[in-house]
Short mmCIF file of C-alpha atoms in Angstrom, two decimals:
data_model
loop_
_atom_site.label_atom_id
_atom_site.label_comp_id
_atom_site.label_asym_id
_atom_site.label_seq_id
_atom_site.Cartn_x
_atom_site.Cartn_y
_atom_site.Cartn_z
CA MET A 60 149.65 79.00 76.56
CA ALA A 61 147.88 77.85 73.17
CA ALA A 62 150.03 77.70 69.97
CA ASP A 63 149.39 80.37 67.53
CA PRO A 64 148.41 78.72 64.16
CA ALA A 65 149.45 81.73 62.03
CA ALA A 66 152.91 81.68 63.75
CA GLU A 67 153.16 77.92 63.19
CA ARG A 68 152.48 78.27 59.52
CA ALA A 69 154.84 80.92 59.16
CA ALA A 70 157.65 78.91 60.83
CA GLU A 71 156.57 75.90 58.50
CA ARG A 72 157.05 78.38 55.52
CA ALA A 73 160.44 79.59 56.93
CA ALA A 74 161.60 76.03 57.24
CA THR A 75 160.54 74.99 53.77
CA GLN A 76 162.02 78.04 52.02
CA LYS A 77 165.38 77.53 54.01
CA ALA A 78 165.54 73.72 53.26
CA GLY A 79 164.68 74.50 49.51
CA GLN A 80 167.86 76.77 49.25
CA ALA A 81 169.83 73.42 49.84
CA ALA A 82 167.55 70.97 47.94
CA GLY A 83 169.87 70.22 44.91
CA PRO A 84 168.55 69.58 41.36
CA SER A 85 164.82 69.86 40.40
CA ALA A 86 162.49 66.75 40.95
CA ASP A 87 158.73 66.08 40.39
CA VAL A 88 158.57 63.56 43.17
CA LEU A 89 160.40 63.41 46.63
CA VAL A 90 160.16 59.82 48.29
CA VAL A 91 161.24 59.97 51.99
CA GLY A 92 161.46 56.42 53.39
CA ALA A 93 163.25 53.21 54.16
CA LEU A 94 166.03 51.59 52.21
CA HIS A 95 166.55 47.91 52.67
CA TRP A 96 168.89 45.45 51.39
CA ASP A 97 166.80 42.55 50.27
CA THR A 98 167.47 39.00 50.31
CA ILE A 99 164.94 37.05 48.17
CA VAL A 100 164.71 33.34 48.56
CA GLY A 101 162.65 30.92 46.41
CA ALA A 102 160.75 28.25 48.11
CA PRO A 103 157.83 25.64 47.04
CA ARG A 104 155.87 27.51 49.92
CA LEU A 105 156.26 29.44 52.91
CA PRO A 106 157.46 27.28 55.80
CA ALA A 107 155.20 26.53 58.83
CA LEU A 108 156.30 27.27 62.33
CA ASP A 109 159.47 25.35 63.28
CA GLU A 110 159.86 23.89 59.60
CA THR A 111 162.94 23.94 57.39
CA LEU A 112 162.52 23.86 53.60
CA PRO A 113 164.80 23.46 50.79
CA GLY A 114 164.97 26.69 48.73
CA GLY A 115 165.02 27.19 44.93
CA GLY A 116 167.57 30.12 44.86
CA VAL A 117 168.57 33.31 46.08
CA SER A 118 169.05 36.97 44.91
CA TYR A 119 169.83 40.24 46.40
CA ALA A 120 168.32 43.62 45.55
CA LEU A 121 167.73 47.15 46.49
CA GLY A 122 164.35 47.20 48.56
CA GLY A 123 162.45 48.94 51.26
CA LYS A 124 159.24 50.65 50.50
CA GLY A 125 160.81 54.07 50.01
CA ALA A 126 163.46 52.84 47.62
CA ASN A 127 161.24 50.61 45.60
CA GLN A 128 158.65 53.30 45.39
CA ALA A 129 161.50 55.79 44.13
CA VAL A 130 162.71 53.46 41.47
CA ALA A 131 159.35 52.67 40.25
CA ALA A 132 158.31 56.25 40.12
CA ALA A 133 161.65 57.10 37.95
CA GLN A 134 160.73 54.00 35.92
CA HIS A 135 157.67 55.42 34.93
CA GLY A 136 158.87 58.90 33.74
CA ALA A 137 159.22 61.00 36.81
CA GLN A 138 162.12 63.02 38.14
CA VAL A 139 162.53 61.46 41.57
CA ALA A 140 164.64 62.41 44.56
CA MET A 141 165.08 60.08 47.37
CA ALA A 142 165.77 60.98 51.03
CA GLY A 143 166.60 58.31 53.85
CA CYS A 144 169.46 56.56 55.47
CA VAL A 145 171.96 53.71 54.69
CA GLY A 146 174.56 52.17 57.05
CA ALA A 147 178.31 52.51 56.54
CA ASP A 148 178.58 48.94 55.28
CA PRO A 149 178.76 47.04 51.90
CA ALA A 150 174.93 46.91 51.67
CA GLY A 151 174.75 50.71 52.11
CA THR A 152 177.18 51.10 49.21
CA ALA A 153 175.43 48.60 47.00
CA MET A 154 172.04 50.42 47.62
CA LEU A 155 173.55 53.89 46.47
CA ALA A 156 174.79 52.45 43.49
CA ALA A 157 171.47 50.80 42.62
CA LEU A 158 169.66 54.13 43.06
CA ASP A 159 172.18 55.86 40.68
CA ALA A 160 171.49 53.05 38.23
CA ALA A 161 167.93 53.54 38.44
CA GLY A 162 168.24 57.23 37.92
CA VAL A 163 167.04 58.35 41.33
CA GLN A 164 168.67 61.54 42.86
CA ARG A 165 170.08 60.33 46.00
CA GLY A 166 172.01 63.57 47.37
CA GLN A 167 169.72 63.28 50.53
CA VAL A 168 170.29 59.58 51.33
CA ARG A 169 172.68 59.89 54.38
CA VAL A 170 175.29 57.34 55.34
CA VAL A 171 175.13 56.81 58.95
CA PRO A 172 176.99 54.71 61.54
CA GLY A 173 176.14 50.92 61.86
CA ALA A 174 174.18 48.54 59.85
CA SER A 175 172.07 49.20 56.76
CA GLY A 176 168.13 48.28 56.79
CA MET A 177 167.39 44.77 55.39
CA SER A 178 164.74 42.26 54.57
CA VAL A 179 164.45 38.64 54.02
CA ALA A 180 161.63 37.64 51.75
CA ILE A 181 160.46 33.97 50.95
CA VAL A 182 158.83 33.69 47.53
CA GLY A 183 156.54 30.65 46.99
CA GLU A 184 156.04 28.86 43.74
CA THR A 185 152.59 30.57 43.35
CA GLY A 186 153.87 34.13 43.58
CA GLY A 187 152.84 34.52 47.34
CA TYR A 188 155.50 35.76 49.80
CA GLY A 189 156.33 36.62 53.36
CA ALA A 190 158.99 38.75 54.67
CA VAL A 191 160.76 40.32 57.71
CA ILE A 192 162.44 43.65 57.76
CA VAL A 193 165.06 45.13 60.18
CA SER A 194 165.05 49.03 60.28
CA ALA A 195 168.53 49.70 61.55
CA ALA A 196 169.88 52.90 59.68
CA ASN A 197 166.37 53.85 58.70
CA LEU A 198 165.73 54.86 62.30
CA TRP A 199 168.32 57.62 61.97
CA ILE A 200 166.06 59.69 59.55
CA GLU A 201 165.66 63.42 60.61
CA ALA A 202 162.97 65.51 58.94
CA ASP A 203 164.70 68.77 59.67
CA ARG A 204 167.50 67.50 57.49
CA ILE A 205 165.52 66.87 54.43
CA ALA A 206 164.86 69.75 51.78
CA PHE A 207 162.02 69.80 49.04
CA PRO A 208 163.54 69.89 45.61
CA PRO A 209 162.87 72.66 43.31
CA GLY A 210 159.64 71.85 41.05
CA CYS A 211 158.62 68.98 43.56
CA ARG A 212 154.91 68.33 43.30
CA ILE A 213 154.55 65.06 45.23
CA LEU A 214 155.94 63.96 48.53
CA LEU A 215 155.42 60.21 48.99
CA LEU A 216 155.80 58.65 52.34
CA GLN A 217 155.26 55.28 53.90
CA ASN A 218 155.33 53.74 57.44
CA GLU A 219 158.68 52.06 57.42
CA ILE A 220 160.29 55.37 58.93
CA PRO A 221 159.38 56.77 62.29
CA GLU A 222 155.95 58.52 62.69
CA PRO A 223 157.27 62.11 63.86
CA ALA A 224 159.35 62.25 60.74
CA ASN A 225 156.41 61.60 58.37
CA LEU A 226 154.20 64.02 60.44
CA ALA A 227 156.82 66.85 60.25
CA LEU A 228 157.38 66.37 56.58
CA ALA A 229 153.75 66.10 55.81
CA ARG A 230 153.08 69.30 57.53
CA ARG A 231 156.08 71.14 55.73
CA ALA A 232 154.70 69.99 52.52
CA ARG A 233 151.42 71.19 52.92
CA ALA A 234 152.68 74.53 53.79
CA ALA A 235 154.84 74.47 50.53
CA GLY A 236 151.74 73.36 48.35
CA LEU A 237 152.93 69.77 47.57
CA ARG A 238 150.53 66.91 47.43
CA VAL A 239 151.14 64.44 50.17
CA VAL A 240 150.57 60.91 49.49
CA LEU A 241 150.98 58.23 52.53
CA ASN A 242 151.41 54.62 51.99
CA ALA A 243 150.34 53.44 55.55
CA ALA A 244 152.19 50.14 55.35
CA PRO A 245 153.20 48.59 57.41
CA ALA A 246 149.84 49.30 59.31
CA ARG A 247 149.90 51.38 62.28
CA ALA A 248 147.57 53.97 63.90
CA ILE A 249 147.82 57.16 61.76
CA GLY A 250 146.48 59.73 64.39
CA VAL A 251 146.88 63.41 63.65
CA LEU A 252 148.92 62.48 60.52
CA ILE A 253 145.73 61.82 58.40
CA GLY A 254 144.87 65.58 58.85
CA ALA A 255 148.18 66.44 56.91
CA VAL A 256 147.73 63.92 54.09
CA ASP A 257 146.24 64.37 50.80
CA LEU A 258 145.92 60.79 49.52
CA LEU A 259 146.05 57.56 51.59
CA VAL A 260 146.92 54.25 49.81
CA VAL A 261 146.63 50.96 51.61
CA ASN A 262 146.04 47.25 50.89
CA ARG A 263 142.87 45.33 52.20
CA VAL A 264 144.87 43.92 55.21
CA GLU A 265 146.01 47.44 56.07
CA ALA A 266 142.59 48.95 55.65
CA ALA A 267 141.21 46.28 57.77
CA SER A 268 143.76 46.80 60.68
CA LEU A 269 143.36 50.62 60.67
CA THR A 270 139.58 50.35 60.91
CA GLY A 271 138.69 46.89 62.36
CA MET A 272 136.44 46.46 59.16
CA ASP A 273 137.07 43.28 57.01
CA ASP A 274 134.65 44.67 54.34
CA PRO A 275 136.92 46.93 52.04
CA LYS A 276 134.05 49.34 51.11
CA ALA A 277 133.09 49.80 54.64
CA ALA A 278 136.64 50.41 55.58
CA LEU A 279 137.10 52.71 52.60
CA ALA A 280 134.36 54.63 53.76
CA ARG A 281 135.64 55.12 57.14
CA LEU A 282 139.14 56.06 56.08
CA ALA A 283 137.84 58.47 53.18
CA ASP A 284 136.20 60.47 56.05
CA GLY A 285 139.80 61.91 56.76
CA CYS A 286 141.14 62.20 53.25
CA ALA A 287 140.94 60.90 49.88
CA THR A 288 141.61 57.04 50.02
CA LEU A 289 142.62 54.33 47.68
CA ILE A 290 142.54 50.70 48.83
CA THR A 291 144.21 47.95 46.67
CA LEU A 292 142.72 44.71 46.49
CA GLY A 293 145.43 42.34 44.80
CA ALA A 294 143.99 40.19 42.00
CA VAL A 295 140.68 41.95 42.47
CA GLY A 296 141.76 45.42 41.45
CA LEU A 297 141.17 48.61 43.75
CA ILE A 298 138.68 50.94 45.01
CA TRP A 299 138.89 54.50 45.93
CA GLN A 300 136.99 57.60 47.28
CA ASP A 301 137.61 61.17 47.23
CA GLY A 302 135.01 63.22 48.79
CA ALA A 303 131.67 62.55 46.86
CA ALA A 304 133.64 60.94 43.98
CA SER A 305 134.44 57.05 44.12
CA GLY A 306 135.32 54.39 41.75
CA ALA A 307 136.36 50.74 41.20
CA LEU A 308 138.82 49.22 38.88
CA PRO A 309 139.32 45.46 38.19
CA ALA A 310 142.64 43.99 37.99
CA LEU A 311 144.14 43.03 34.60
CA PRO A 312 143.99 39.24 33.82
CA VAL A 313 147.65 38.11 34.21
CA THR A 314 149.43 34.94 35.22
CA PRO A 315 151.42 35.97 38.50
CA ILE A 316 155.10 35.02 38.55
CA SER A 317 155.69 36.80 41.89
CA THR A 318 153.67 39.38 43.76
CA HIS A 319 156.73 40.73 45.78
CA GLY A 320 157.07 44.48 45.24
CA ALA A 321 153.58 44.84 43.44
CA GLY A 322 152.36 47.29 45.89
CA ASP A 323 155.56 49.55 45.56
CA ALA A 324 155.43 49.35 41.70
CA PHE A 325 151.66 50.68 41.92
CA LEU A 326 152.75 53.37 44.35
CA GLY A 327 155.54 54.61 42.22
CA ALA A 328 153.59 54.59 39.07
CA LEU A 329 150.62 56.39 40.73
CA ALA A 330 153.01 59.02 42.00
CA ALA A 331 154.70 59.56 38.75
CA ARG A 332 151.31 59.94 36.81
CA LEU A 333 149.91 62.25 39.49
CA ALA A 334 152.93 64.50 39.00
CA ARG A 335 152.13 64.80 35.46
CA ASP A 336 148.88 66.11 36.45
CA ASP A 337 146.84 63.07 35.21
CA PRO A 338 143.15 63.00 36.37
CA PHE A 339 142.99 60.68 39.46
CA ALA A 340 141.16 58.00 37.74
CA GLU A 341 143.27 57.93 34.84
CA ALA A 342 146.47 57.72 37.18
CA CYS A 343 144.87 54.94 39.06
CA ALA A 344 144.33 52.88 35.73
CA TYR A 345 147.88 53.46 34.91
CA ALA A 346 149.32 52.31 38.26
CA ASN A 347 146.79 49.29 37.95
CA ALA A 348 148.40 48.10 34.77
CA ALA A 349 151.92 48.82 35.90
CA ALA A 350 151.37 46.59 38.95
CA SER A 351 149.77 43.77 36.86
CA LEU A 352 152.81 44.10 34.42
CA HIS A 353 155.04 43.78 37.53
CA VAL A 354 153.56 40.73 38.70
CA ALA A 355 153.57 38.85 35.53
CA THR A 356 157.26 39.78 34.51
CA PRO A 357 160.17 37.82 35.88
CA PRO A 358 161.92 39.90 38.49
CA ASP A 359 165.31 40.02 36.54
CA ARG A 360 163.33 41.59 33.54
CA ARG A 361 161.37 44.19 35.42
CA ALA A 362 164.02 47.04 35.39
CA ALA A 363 163.58 47.11 31.58
CA LEU A 364 159.93 47.74 31.71
CA THR A 365 158.74 51.24 30.32
CA PRO A 366 155.75 53.31 30.21
CA ALA A 367 154.98 52.23 26.73
CA ASP A 368 154.76 48.63 28.01
CA VAL A 369 152.34 49.71 30.54
CA LYS A 370 150.34 51.54 27.95
CA SER A 371 150.26 48.46 25.76
CA GLN A 372 149.19 46.41 28.78
CA MET A 373 146.27 48.88 29.53
CA GLY A 374 144.67 47.73 25.99
CA ALA A 375 143.72 44.69 27.90
CA ARG A 376 142.07 46.75 30.70
CA PRO A 377 138.37 45.87 31.89
CA PRO A 378 136.23 48.82 31.92
CA ALA A 379 136.19 50.77 35.26
CA SER A 380 132.78 50.56 37.32
CA PRO A 381 131.53 53.16 39.79
CA GLY A 382 132.31 52.61 43.45
#
């Protein structure tokens, strides 16, 4: 027997209303995603297969695309709530403390048995990096346990949590009138999820993986057939398309110190500006400047960056061009 679309929408609205009753403090942006305890190692370059290199330092930090984007959105002025899972271990305790320090509401971050998610990143002298992630506790996420905070306008998702959770949350968010932003990273087949997304954000590698097209403009046209799409191009800048409207924005000229986390800085800044109802092109310009400032700032000073710093950086912005 075929499903009744009206009944499904009513059930989604009821679930949303029920969840909202326990959603906690108000927030502009809800980020649902992975939390990883990052081990970041400096090296002269990325090692080749079977090669061991002497490193130049090590640091530990809150990571995972979800956590990084939540912290960035809060840093750029949004009221942010985070939902996800950490393990019952010292890494989990450290991550909860880091969310508190960043001003991110973490009442919906569950502590589950076992190990927390983690990543190991190797950052080269020129700023390039490679990383390995282990999901662990992040696989425990359950969409029906997550509530949309009062006043929430943006739901920000990534591909480091299971696809069924993203799909269920995106559909509920649509029924509740939220704007759904999906950072499809790491790249995997999107399937029916694309129909529940308002904005898709990927980098050039992810765009090529999703479409089989190496030309970013061709990939953009293919992806934008499903929903508004933005492709970040690293040092080149970004391109976007939303229906008949499109645009391109060059990257700001900076000397990179490390590109680690630049994409998450961009997404967090973009979500913060969209939650303020900035026009899309203006939100892109702000996020573009925020990402350039991120890569040009030493990692131990990035937490001190402010929206005022970004707006100052935007003074060096090249003019936008049509897509």
